[in-house]
C-alpha cells in the first residue's frame, strides 16, 4: 500500500458549485486550499485541509418560510445571507468511553470531502434556525448532493449564539455542537439564548467557548478539550494547486473535459428547487403558500398528492383539503409516515370521485375514509354499498319526504315562515333522520324553502 | 526567478490582510520570551527543553527575517509554489478499499474496529511546573 497525497474528487467540486448556485452565491472561479492545524485523536494527520483564504462560493442567500402565530396558519418569508461555502476534509469519529478512560476512533470517514455552509448571524431564534435547516435539507435533497439526514450525520449543524441589546454590537458568542435533529437544534438555541440572558442579567459574563447540547438534560454544557481560543496556524496547502473553474465564455480549448468544470453547464442542469416547486403548486392548483410548504415538508406527501390528482376528477382545492387536513391529520394522530398510510392514493382518488359526482355526502365521505383507514383492502365503492351511504338519487321521493315532514310539524313550519333560522335547521335535521342520513342537507334546504314559499 | 514574497506561518501581524491568526510577537532584539516558548510548545508539541534549542530557534527566525530585506512593492504575493499548475480532479469511482484489517494492524491497541486513544487531549503542565524532558 502506498502513501498518497490528497486528491480532489470531481464530484465534490460539482456538488459545491451546484449548492452554491442553488443558494444564489457568487462562484469564485479561483479558490484556494489551506491547512488548519490542531491536535485531536480523530485527526491523524494533525491538520485538516479546508478553504480559509478563498472558498469556492460566497455571498449568497437562502429564502425560507416561517409559520406565524400560534395556529401556524400564516406564512412569512424571510431571508438569511450565506457568508460562504467551502470544501474541506472530514475528520474521523470519536466515541468517548469515560468508563474505561479511553476514546475509540473510527477513521472510515477521515479524509472524505465535506461542504461547509456558513450563514451570517441573521437569525433570531430556534424556530428560524429550524426553518432554515429544513429548507436547506429540501434543497440538498432536490439537488441530489446530500440526503441531509441529521440523525445519520449526513448533515451536521453547529450553532453560534450570542445576545446583545438592540443597537449595540454583537455579544460574545458560544458555539453549540452535538445537535442531532432539527427539534434539538431549536431547543438548544432557545435554551442557550436564555442561559446567556440570565447570565448577563445577573452580572456574569459569557465565555467564548464550545458547548454541547445534552438532550437528556435539555440544556447546553461546556465541552471539554475545547476550552480557550485555538490557534490553527493556517497555511496554504502545499499539495493542492488553486481550484480553477470555467464558464462557457472562458472554457479553454482542447482540454480534457474530465478535468474541467463549466459553471454554466452545471447551472443549466440544475433540477427544480423547492421554492420553484412550491410556486408551481400555488400557481397550478390555487393553493395557499402555507399548503405548499406543508406538502413539501412532509416526506412523500407531495408524491401522494400528485398521484391523487392524476387519478381523480375532483377539484384541486378538494384534493388539497383532503390530503392536508384529513389524511395528514390521521397520519399525525397515529404517528405514521406517508409511506405507511393504510389509505392509498388510488383509494382516496376513488373516494373523491364519489364525492365529486354527488354519489355520497361530505359526512358520508368522512365515514368511508375512517373505514378505509382500517386497511381491510376494501374499495371506497364497496364501503359505500356495505354501509348504505349512497345519497338518495330520487328527487321526487325526497320532495315527498320533505312534504310529509312539514305536514307533521306545522308549528315549526310557521316558525320557519316567520323567519326563524333555527326552525329550518330543525326541519332539515328531521328530514335527514328520515332519510337515514342519505340526503344532502343543502338539497333538503332547497326543497323546503321552495315548498314553503 | 522573479521576486516573490512568501508568507511565513509565524509572521507577526503587519496590518493589511489578517489571513493567518497566529499572534506571535517578536521582540526587536530577537530574544524569544518564555510565553512565546510555551505557546509554540502547545501548538507544535515540540519540546524546547534546553537553552540550545531556544537559541537555535532564535537563529532560525533571524535567518528567515532576512526576507524582509526584499523589496516587494507592487509585487503580488504568491499563493503557493504550485499556483501555476492544474489541480487534478479524480473521477468519482471507488478504486480501492476493504483494507480495514490491514490498517487496524498499524495500531498497538484496537477495540473491535476502533483505534484506541487516550481520553481527549492531555494538557501540558505549565513550563514552571514540569520536570525537564529527555530529548529522544
Coordinates of C-alpha atoms in Angstrom, one line a residue:
Chain A
X1 CA 0.0 0.0 0.0
X2 CA 1.5 3.3 -1.0
X3 CA 1.1 6.6 0.8
X4 CA -0.9 9.1 -1.2
X5 CA -1.2 12.9 -1.0
X6 CA -4.6 14.4 -1.2
X7 CA -6.5 14.2 -4.5
X8 CA -9.7 16.2 -5.1
X9 CA -12.7 14.3 -6.2
X10 CA -14.5 15.9 -9.2
X11 CA -18.0 15.2 -7.8
X12 CA -17.1 17.2 -4.7
X13 CA -16.5 20.2 -6.8
X14 CA -19.6 19.7 -8.9
X15 CA -21.7 19.4 -5.7
X16 CA -20.1 22.5 -4.3
X17 CA -20.9 24.5 -7.4
X18 CA -24.5 23.2 -7.6
X19 CA -25.1 24.0 -4.0
X20 CA -23.5 27.5 -4.4
X21 CA -25.7 28.2 -7.4
X22 CA -28.9 27.0 -5.6
X23 CA -28.0 29.3 -2.7
X24 CA -27.5 32.3 -5.0
X25 CA -23.8 32.5 -4.3
X26 CA -21.1 34.1 -6.3
X27 CA -18.9 31.2 -7.5
X28 CA -15.2 32.0 -7.2
X29 CA -13.5 30.9 -10.5
X30 CA -10.4 30.5 -8.5
X31 CA -10.4 29.1 -4.9
X32 CA -7.6 28.0 -2.7
X33 CA -6.9 25.2 -0.2
X34 CA -5.3 25.7 3.2
X35 CA -4.2 23.6 6.2
X36 CA -5.9 24.1 9.5
X37 CA -3.7 22.6 12.2
X38 CA -4.8 21.2 15.6
X39 CA -4.2 18.1 17.6
X40 CA -7.0 15.7 18.3
X41 CA -7.1 11.9 18.2
X42 CA -9.6 11.7 15.4
X43 CA -7.3 13.8 13.1
X44 CA -4.3 11.6 12.5
X45 CA -2.5 14.0 10.2
X46 CA -2.7 16.8 12.7
X47 CA -4.3 19.1 10.2
X48 CA -7.4 19.4 8.1
X49 CA -7.5 20.7 4.5
X50 CA -10.0 23.5 4.2
X51 CA -10.6 26.7 2.2
X52 CA -9.9 29.5 4.6
X53 CA -8.5 32.2 2.4
X54 CA -10.7 31.9 -0.7
X55 CA -13.6 29.5 -0.6
X56 CA -15.4 28.1 -3.7
X57 CA -18.5 30.2 -3.2
X58 CA -19.6 33.3 -1.2
X59 CA -22.3 35.9 -0.7
X60 CA -25.4 34.0 -1.2
X61 CA -28.9 33.9 0.3
X62 CA -31.5 31.4 1.4
X63 CA -35.2 32.3 1.5
X64 CA -37.3 30.3 3.9
X65 CA -40.8 30.3 5.3
X66 CA -41.7 30.6 9.0
X67 CA -45.2 30.0 10.3
X68 CA -46.6 33.0 12.2
X69 CA -48.8 32.9 15.2
X70 CA -49.8 30.0 17.4
X71 CA -52.1 28.4 15.0
X72 CA -49.4 28.1 12.3
X73 CA -51.9 29.4 9.8
X74 CA -49.9 32.2 8.2
X75 CA -46.6 32.0 6.5
X76 CA -43.9 34.8 6.4
X77 CA -41.0 34.7 4.0
X78 CA -37.5 35.6 5.4
X79 CA -34.0 35.5 4.0
X80 CA -30.7 34.5 5.6
X81 CA -27.5 35.5 4.0
X82 CA -24.9 32.9 3.2
X83 CA -21.4 34.0 4.0
X84 CA -19.6 31.3 2.2
X85 CA -19.4 27.7 1.1
X86 CA -16.1 25.8 1.4
X87 CA -14.8 22.4 0.6
X88 CA -12.9 20.6 3.3
X89 CA -11.9 17.2 4.7
X90 CA -13.8 15.3 7.3
X91 CA -12.0 14.0 10.4
X92 CA -12.6 10.6 11.9
X93 CA -15.3 10.0 14.5
X94 CA -14.6 9.8 18.3
X95 CA -16.5 7.8 20.8
X96 CA -15.7 8.7 24.3
X97 CA -15.6 5.8 26.7
X98 CA -15.4 7.5 30.1
X99 CA -15.8 4.2 32.0
X100 CA -12.5 2.8 30.6
X101 CA -10.9 6.3 30.3
X102 CA -10.3 6.0 26.6
X103 CA -11.6 7.3 23.3
X104 CA -12.4 5.0 20.4
X105 CA -11.6 6.3 17.0
X106 CA -13.4 5.3 13.7
X107 CA -11.4 6.6 10.8
X108 CA -13.7 5.4 8.0
X109 CA -14.9 8.9 7.1
X110 CA -11.5 10.6 7.6
X111 CA -10.4 12.5 4.5
X112 CA -13.9 12.3 2.9
X113 CA -15.0 15.6 1.3
X114 CA -17.3 17.9 3.2
X115 CA -19.2 21.0 2.2
X116 CA -19.4 23.6 4.9
X117 CA -22.1 26.3 4.5
X118 CA -21.5 29.3 6.7
X119 CA -24.5 31.6 7.4
X120 CA -24.5 35.2 8.6
X121 CA -25.9 35.9 12.0
X122 CA -29.3 37.0 10.6
X123 CA -31.4 34.6 12.7
X124 CA -33.1 35.4 15.9
X125 CA -34.4 32.2 17.5
X126 CA -34.6 28.4 17.4
X127 CA -37.7 28.4 15.2
X128 CA -36.0 30.5 12.4
X129 CA -32.9 28.2 12.6
X130 CA -35.1 25.1 12.3
X131 CA -36.9 26.6 9.3
X132 CA -33.6 27.5 7.6
X133 CA -32.2 24.0 8.1
X134 CA -35.4 22.4 6.9
X135 CA -35.2 24.4 3.7
X136 CA -31.6 23.6 3.3
X137 CA -32.3 19.9 3.6
X138 CA -35.0 20.1 0.9
X139 CA -32.6 22.0 -1.4
X140 CA -29.8 19.5 -0.9
X141 CA -32.2 16.6 -1.4
X142 CA -33.6 18.2 -4.6
X143 CA -30.0 18.8 -5.9
X144 CA -29.0 15.2 -5.0
X145 CA -25.9 16.4 -3.3
X146 CA -26.9 15.0 0.1
X147 CA -29.7 13.2 1.8
X148 CA -29.2 15.6 4.6
X149 CA -30.4 13.2 7.3
X150 CA -29.2 14.8 10.6
X151 CA -29.7 11.6 12.7
X152 CA -27.2 9.8 10.4
X153 CA -24.7 12.6 10.4
X154 CA -25.2 13.4 6.7
X155 CA -25.9 16.9 7.7
X156 CA -24.2 18.3 10.8
X157 CA -25.1 21.7 12.3
X158 CA -23.1 23.8 14.7
X159 CA -24.9 26.9 16.1
X160 CA -23.1 30.1 17.1
X161 CA -25.2 32.1 19.5
X162 CA -24.8 35.5 21.1
X163 CA -27.1 38.1 22.6
X164 CA -27.0 41.9 22.6
X165 CA -29.1 44.9 23.3
X166 CA -30.7 46.4 20.2
X167 CA -28.4 48.9 18.5
X168 CA -25.3 47.5 20.2
X169 CA -22.7 45.3 18.6
X170 CA -23.0 41.5 18.7
X171 CA -22.1 40.0 22.0
X172 CA -19.6 37.2 22.8
X173 CA -20.7 34.0 21.1
X174 CA -20.7 30.4 22.1
X175 CA -20.6 27.5 19.7
X176 CA -23.0 24.7 20.3
X177 CA -22.3 21.3 18.9
X178 CA -23.8 17.8 19.0
X179 CA -27.2 18.8 17.5
X180 CA -28.7 15.6 16.1
X181 CA -32.1 16.7 15.0
X182 CA -34.0 19.9 13.9
X183 CA -36.0 19.7 17.1
X184 CA -33.0 19.6 19.3
X185 CA -31.4 22.3 17.3
X186 CA -34.3 24.7 18.0
X187 CA -34.4 23.7 21.7
X188 CA -30.7 24.1 22.2
X189 CA -30.6 27.5 20.6
X190 CA -33.6 28.8 22.6
X191 CA -32.1 27.4 25.8
X192 CA -28.7 28.9 25.1
X193 CA -30.2 32.3 24.3
X194 CA -32.0 32.2 27.7
X195 CA -28.9 31.0 29.5
X196 CA -26.9 33.9 28.1
X197 CA -29.5 36.4 29.0
X198 CA -29.8 35.0 32.6
X199 CA -26.0 35.1 32.9
X200 CA -25.7 38.6 31.8
X201 CA -28.6 40.0 33.7
X202 CA -27.2 38.6 36.9
X203 CA -23.9 40.4 36.3
X204 CA -22.0 37.4 34.8
X205 CA -20.1 37.2 31.5
X206 CA -20.3 34.9 28.5
X207 CA -17.1 32.9 27.7
X208 CA -16.2 32.3 24.1
X209 CA -16.4 28.6 24.4
X210 CA -17.8 25.5 22.8
X211 CA -20.8 23.9 24.4
X212 CA -22.5 20.6 23.7
X213 CA -26.3 20.1 23.8
X214 CA -27.3 17.4 26.3
X215 CA -30.6 16.1 25.0
X216 CA -31.3 14.3 28.3
X217 CA -30.9 17.4 30.4
X218 CA -32.3 19.6 27.7
X219 CA -29.6 22.2 28.1
X220 CA -26.1 23.1 26.8
X221 CA -23.0 22.2 28.8
X222 CA -19.3 23.2 28.3
X223 CA -17.4 20.7 26.1
X224 CA -14.1 19.5 27.5
X225 CA -11.0 19.8 25.3
X226 CA -12.4 22.8 23.5
X227 CA -11.6 25.5 26.1
X228 CA -9.7 28.6 25.1
X229 CA -9.2 30.1 21.7
X230 CA -7.4 27.8 19.2
X231 CA -4.5 28.9 17.1
X232 CA -4.9 27.0 13.8
X233 CA -1.7 28.2 12.1
X234 CA -3.4 28.3 8.7
X235 CA -1.0 27.9 5.8
X236 CA -1.5 27.2 2.1
X237 CA -1.9 23.5 1.3
X238 CA 1.4 22.6 -0.4
X239 CA 0.0 19.7 -2.3
X240 CA -3.0 21.2 -4.0
X241 CA -2.8 24.0 -6.6
X242 CA -5.7 26.5 -6.8
X243 CA -9.0 25.2 -8.0
X244 CA -9.9 26.9 -11.2
X245 CA -13.5 26.8 -12.6
X246 CA -14.7 28.0 -16.0
X247 CA -17.8 29.2 -17.7
X248 CA -18.8 28.8 -21.3
X249 CA -17.0 32.0 -22.2
X250 CA -13.7 31.2 -20.6
X251 CA -13.6 27.5 -21.3
X252 CA -10.1 26.6 -22.6
X253 CA -9.9 24.9 -25.9
X254 CA -8.6 21.3 -26.3
X255 CA -8.6 20.4 -22.6
X256 CA -9.9 17.1 -21.4
X257 CA -13.5 17.5 -20.3
X258 CA -12.9 15.3 -17.3
X259 CA -10.5 17.9 -15.9
X260 CA -12.7 20.9 -16.5
X261 CA -15.7 22.2 -14.6
X262 CA -18.1 24.5 -16.5
X263 CA -20.3 26.6 -14.2
X264 CA -22.8 27.5 -16.9
X265 CA -23.3 23.8 -17.8
X266 CA -23.9 23.0 -14.2
X267 CA -26.4 25.9 -13.8
X268 CA -28.3 24.7 -16.9
X269 CA -28.6 21.2 -15.5
X270 CA -29.9 22.3 -12.0
X271 CA -33.1 20.5 -11.0
X272 CA -36.3 22.3 -9.8
X273 CA -35.6 23.8 -6.4
X274 CA -38.2 23.5 -3.6
X275 CA -39.1 27.2 -3.8
X276 CA -39.9 26.8 -7.5
X277 CA -41.9 23.6 -6.8
X278 CA -44.0 25.5 -4.2
X279 CA -44.6 28.4 -6.6
X280 CA -45.7 25.9 -9.3
X281 CA -48.2 24.2 -6.9
X282 CA -49.7 27.6 -5.9
X283 CA -50.0 28.7 -9.5
X284 CA -51.3 25.5 -10.9
X285 CA -53.7 24.4 -8.1
X286 CA -54.6 27.7 -6.5
X287 CA -53.5 26.5 -3.0
X288 CA -52.2 28.8 -0.3
X289 CA -48.4 29.1 0.2
X290 CA -48.8 27.5 3.6
X291 CA -50.2 24.4 1.9
X292 CA -47.3 24.2 -0.5
X293 CA -44.9 24.3 2.4
X294 CA -46.7 21.5 4.2
X295 CA -46.8 19.4 1.1
X296 CA -43.0 19.6 0.7
X297 CA -42.1 19.4 4.3
X298 CA -43.8 16.0 4.9
X299 CA -41.8 13.2 3.3
X300 CA -43.8 11.6 0.5
X301 CA -46.8 13.8 0.8
X302 CA -46.2 15.7 -2.4
X303 CA -46.0 12.5 -4.4
X304 CA -49.2 11.2 -2.7
X305 CA -51.0 14.4 -3.6
X306 CA -49.8 14.3 -7.2
X307 CA -50.9 10.7 -7.5
X308 CA -54.4 11.5 -6.3
X309 CA -54.6 14.5 -8.7
X310 CA -53.7 12.2 -11.6
X311 CA -56.5 9.7 -10.8
X312 CA -59.4 11.9 -9.7
X313 CA -61.8 14.2 -11.4
X314 CA -62.2 16.2 -8.2
X315 CA -61.1 19.8 -8.0
X316 CA -57.6 20.6 -6.8
X317 CA -58.9 22.5 -3.8
X318 CA -60.9 19.5 -2.6
X319 CA -57.9 17.2 -3.0
X320 CA -55.6 19.7 -1.2
X321 CA -58.1 19.9 1.7
X322 CA -58.5 16.1 2.0
X323 CA -54.8 15.4 1.8
X324 CA -53.6 18.2 4.1
X325 CA -56.4 18.0 6.6
X326 CA -58.0 14.6 6.7
X327 CA -55.1 12.3 5.5
X328 CA -52.3 14.2 7.3
X329 CA -54.5 14.6 10.4
X330 CA -54.9 10.8 10.6
X331 CA -51.2 10.2 9.9
X332 CA -50.1 12.6 12.6
X333 CA -52.6 11.2 15.1
X334 CA -51.4 7.6 14.6
X335 CA -47.8 8.7 14.2
X336 CA -47.3 7.2 10.7
X337 CA -45.3 8.3 7.7
X338 CA -47.0 8.8 4.4
X339 CA -45.4 5.6 3.1
X340 CA -47.2 3.7 5.9
X341 CA -50.7 5.1 5.1
X342 CA -53.4 2.4 5.1
X343 CA -55.3 4.6 2.7
X344 CA -53.6 4.5 -0.8
X345 CA -53.7 7.5 -3.2
X346 CA -55.9 5.4 -5.5
X347 CA -58.4 4.7 -2.7
X348 CA -58.6 8.4 -1.9
X349 CA -58.9 9.3 -5.6
X350 CA -61.9 6.9 -5.8
X351 CA -63.5 8.4 -2.7
X352 CA -63.1 11.9 -4.0
X353 CA -64.7 10.9 -7.3
X354 CA -67.7 9.5 -5.5
X355 CA -68.0 12.8 -3.6
X356 CA -67.5 14.8 -6.7
X357 CA -70.3 13.0 -8.5
X358 CA -72.5 13.6 -5.5
X359 CA -73.0 9.9 -5.1
X360 CA -72.3 10.5 -1.4
X361 CA -72.4 13.4 1.0
X362 CA -69.4 15.0 2.8
X363 CA -70.3 13.4 6.0
X364 CA -70.6 10.0 4.4
X365 CA -67.2 10.5 2.7
X366 CA -65.6 11.1 6.2
X367 CA -67.2 7.8 7.3
X368 CA -65.9 6.0 4.3
X369 CA -62.4 7.4 5.0
X370 CA -62.5 6.1 8.5
X371 CA -63.5 2.7 7.3
X372 CA -60.7 2.7 4.6
X373 CA -58.2 3.6 7.3
X374 CA -58.7 0.2 8.8
X375 CA -56.8 -1.1 5.9
X376 CA -59.0 -4.1 5.1
X377 CA -58.4 -3.8 1.3
X378 CA -61.9 -2.7 0.5
X379 CA -62.5 -0.1 -2.1
X380 CA -64.4 3.1 -1.4
X381 CA -67.3 1.9 -3.5
X382 CA -67.5 -1.3 -1.5
X383 CA -67.7 0.5 1.8
X384 CA -70.4 2.8 0.5
X385 CA -72.6 0.0 -0.6
X386 CA -71.9 -2.1 2.5
X387 CA -72.8 0.8 4.8
X388 CA -75.6 2.1 2.6
X389 CA -74.1 5.5 2.4
X390 CA -75.3 6.4 -1.1
X391 CA -77.2 9.7 -1.4
X392 CA -80.8 9.4 -2.4
X393 CA -80.9 10.0 -6.1
X394 CA -84.7 10.0 -6.3
X395 CA -85.6 13.7 -6.1
X396 CA -89.3 13.1 -6.1
X397 CA -89.1 10.7 -3.1
X398 CA -87.1 13.3 -1.3
X399 CA -89.6 16.0 -2.0
X400 CA -92.4 13.8 -0.7
X401 CA -90.4 13.2 2.5
X402 CA -90.0 16.9 2.9
X403 CA -93.7 17.5 2.3
X404 CA -94.7 14.9 4.9
X405 CA -92.2 16.2 7.5
X406 CA -93.6 19.6 7.1
X407 CA -97.1 18.4 7.5
X408 CA -96.1 16.5 10.6
X409 CA -94.6 19.6 12.2
X410 CA -96.9 22.6 11.4
X411 CA -95.7 24.7 14.3
X412 CA -92.1 24.5 13.1
X413 CA -93.2 25.4 9.6
X414 CA -94.9 28.5 10.9
X415 CA -91.7 29.5 12.8
X416 CA -89.7 29.0 9.6
X417 CA -92.1 31.1 7.5
X418 CA -91.8 33.9 10.1
X419 CA -88.0 33.9 9.5
X420 CA -86.7 31.9 12.4
X421 CA -83.4 30.4 11.1
X422 CA -83.4 27.7 13.8
X423 CA -86.7 26.4 12.6
X424 CA -85.5 25.4 9.1
X425 CA -82.4 23.7 10.6
X426 CA -84.7 21.6 12.8
X427 CA -86.7 20.6 9.7
X428 CA -83.6 19.7 7.8
X429 CA -82.5 17.6 10.7
X430 CA -85.8 15.8 10.8
X431 CA -85.7 15.1 7.1
X432 CA -82.2 13.8 7.3
X433 CA -83.1 11.4 10.0
X434 CA -86.0 10.2 7.9
X435 CA -83.6 9.5 5.0
X436 CA -81.1 7.8 7.3
X437 CA -78.6 10.5 6.5
X438 CA -78.7 9.7 2.8
X439 CA -79.7 13.1 1.7
X440 CA -77.6 16.2 1.1
X441 CA -78.6 18.9 3.7
X442 CA -78.2 21.7 1.1
X443 CA -80.6 20.0 -1.2
X444 CA -83.1 19.4 1.6
X445 CA -82.9 23.1 2.5
X446 CA -83.5 24.0 -1.1
X447 CA -86.7 21.8 -1.4
X448 CA -88.1 23.0 2.0
X449 CA -87.7 26.6 1.0
X450 CA -89.4 26.1 -2.3
X451 CA -92.2 24.1 -0.7
X452 CA -92.9 26.7 1.9
X453 CA -92.9 29.7 -0.4
Chain B
X1 CA 13.2 33.8 -10.8
X2 CA 11.1 36.9 -10.1
X3 CA 11.0 38.3 -6.7
X4 CA 8.1 36.9 -4.7
X5 CA 7.1 37.3 -1.1
X6 CA 6.4 34.2 1.0
X7 CA 4.0 34.4 3.9
X8 CA 5.6 32.7 6.9
X9 CA 3.4 30.8 9.3
X10 CA 4.6 32.8 12.3
X11 CA 4.9 36.2 10.9
X12 CA 3.5 38.8 13.2
X13 CA 0.6 40.9 12.0
X14 CA 1.8 43.7 9.8
X15 CA -1.5 45.2 9.2
X16 CA -3.3 44.7 5.9
X17 CA -4.5 41.1 5.4
X18 CA -5.0 39.1 8.6
X19 CA -5.1 35.8 6.7
X20 CA -3.3 34.0 9.5
X21 CA -4.4 34.1 13.0
X22 CA -1.1 33.4 14.7
X23 CA -0.1 36.1 17.0
X24 CA 3.5 35.6 17.9
X25 CA 5.0 38.9 18.7
X26 CA 8.7 39.1 18.1
X27 CA 10.8 41.4 20.2
X28 CA 13.0 43.7 18.2
X29 CA 16.1 42.3 19.9
X30 CA 15.3 38.8 18.5
X31 CA 15.0 37.3 22.0
X32 CA 12.2 34.8 22.5
X33 CA 10.2 35.1 25.7
X34 CA 9.0 32.3 28.0
X35 CA 5.4 33.0 27.0
X36 CA 6.3 32.5 23.3
X37 CA 8.1 29.2 24.0
X38 CA 5.1 27.9 26.0
X39 CA 2.7 28.9 23.2
X40 CA 4.9 27.3 20.5
X41 CA 5.2 24.1 22.5
X42 CA 1.5 23.7 22.9
X43 CA 0.9 24.4 19.2
X44 CA 3.5 22.2 17.8
X45 CA 4.1 19.7 20.6
X46 CA 7.7 20.4 20.3
X47 CA 9.9 20.4 23.3
X48 CA 12.2 23.4 23.7
X49 CA 13.6 22.0 26.8
X50 CA 17.1 23.3 26.5
X51 CA 18.7 26.7 26.2
X52 CA 20.4 25.5 23.0
X53 CA 17.0 24.7 21.4
X54 CA 15.8 28.2 22.1
X55 CA 19.0 29.7 20.7
X56 CA 18.6 27.6 17.6
X57 CA 15.0 28.9 17.3
X58 CA 16.2 32.5 17.5
X59 CA 18.8 31.9 14.9
X60 CA 16.3 30.3 12.6
X61 CA 14.0 33.3 12.9
X62 CA 16.8 35.7 12.3
X63 CA 17.7 33.8 9.1
X64 CA 14.2 33.9 7.8
X65 CA 13.8 37.6 8.7
X66 CA 16.3 38.4 6.0
X67 CA 13.4 38.1 3.6
X68 CA 12.2 41.4 4.9
X69 CA 15.1 43.0 3.1
X70 CA 13.5 42.1 -0.3
X71 CA 11.6 45.0 -1.9
X72 CA 8.2 43.7 -2.6
X73 CA 6.5 47.0 -3.5
X74 CA 3.9 46.4 -6.2
X75 CA 4.5 42.6 -6.3
X76 CA 1.5 40.3 -5.9
X77 CA 2.1 37.7 -3.1
X78 CA 2.5 34.2 -4.4
X79 CA -0.2 31.8 -3.1
X80 CA 2.0 28.6 -3.4
X81 CA 4.7 27.1 -5.5
X82 CA 2.0 25.2 -7.3
X83 CA -0.1 28.2 -8.3
X84 CA 0.5 27.9 -12.0
X85 CA -0.2 24.2 -12.1
X86 CA -3.5 22.5 -12.8
X87 CA -5.4 20.9 -10.0
X88 CA -6.0 17.3 -10.9
X89 CA -9.6 16.2 -10.4
X90 CA -10.2 12.5 -10.0
X91 CA -13.4 10.8 -11.1
X92 CA -15.9 9.7 -8.5
X93 CA -15.0 5.9 -8.7
X94 CA -14.1 3.7 -5.9
X95 CA -10.7 2.2 -6.8
X96 CA -9.5 0.7 -3.6
X97 CA -10.6 0.0 -0.1
X98 CA -11.7 -3.0 2.0
X99 CA -8.4 -3.0 3.9
X100 CA -9.7 -2.3 7.4
X101 CA -8.0 -5.3 8.9
X102 CA -4.6 -4.3 7.4
X103 CA -5.0 -0.8 8.6
X104 CA -6.0 -1.8 12.1
X105 CA -2.8 -3.7 12.4
X106 CA -1.0 -0.4 12.5
X107 CA -2.2 0.2 16.0
X108 CA -1.0 -1.4 19.2
X109 CA -4.4 -1.4 20.7
X110 CA -7.8 -1.8 19.0
X111 CA -11.3 -2.5 20.2
X112 CA -13.4 -4.2 17.6
X113 CA -12.8 -1.9 14.6
X114 CA -11.9 1.2 16.5
X115 CA -8.5 2.6 17.2
X116 CA -7.9 3.3 20.9
X117 CA -6.7 6.7 22.0
X118 CA -6.3 8.3 25.4
X119 CA -9.4 10.2 26.6
X120 CA -9.4 13.6 24.9
X121 CA -6.4 15.9 24.8
X122 CA -3.9 15.7 27.7
X123 CA -2.9 19.2 28.7
X124 CA 0.7 20.0 29.1
X125 CA 1.8 21.1 32.6
X126 CA 2.9 24.8 32.8
X127 CA 6.6 25.5 32.0
X128 CA 7.5 26.2 35.6
X129 CA 6.0 23.0 36.9
X130 CA 7.3 20.5 34.5
X131 CA 10.3 18.3 35.1
X132 CA 12.9 18.5 32.3
X133 CA 12.1 16.2 29.5
X134 CA 14.6 13.9 27.9
X135 CA 15.2 14.6 24.2
X136 CA 14.6 11.4 22.2

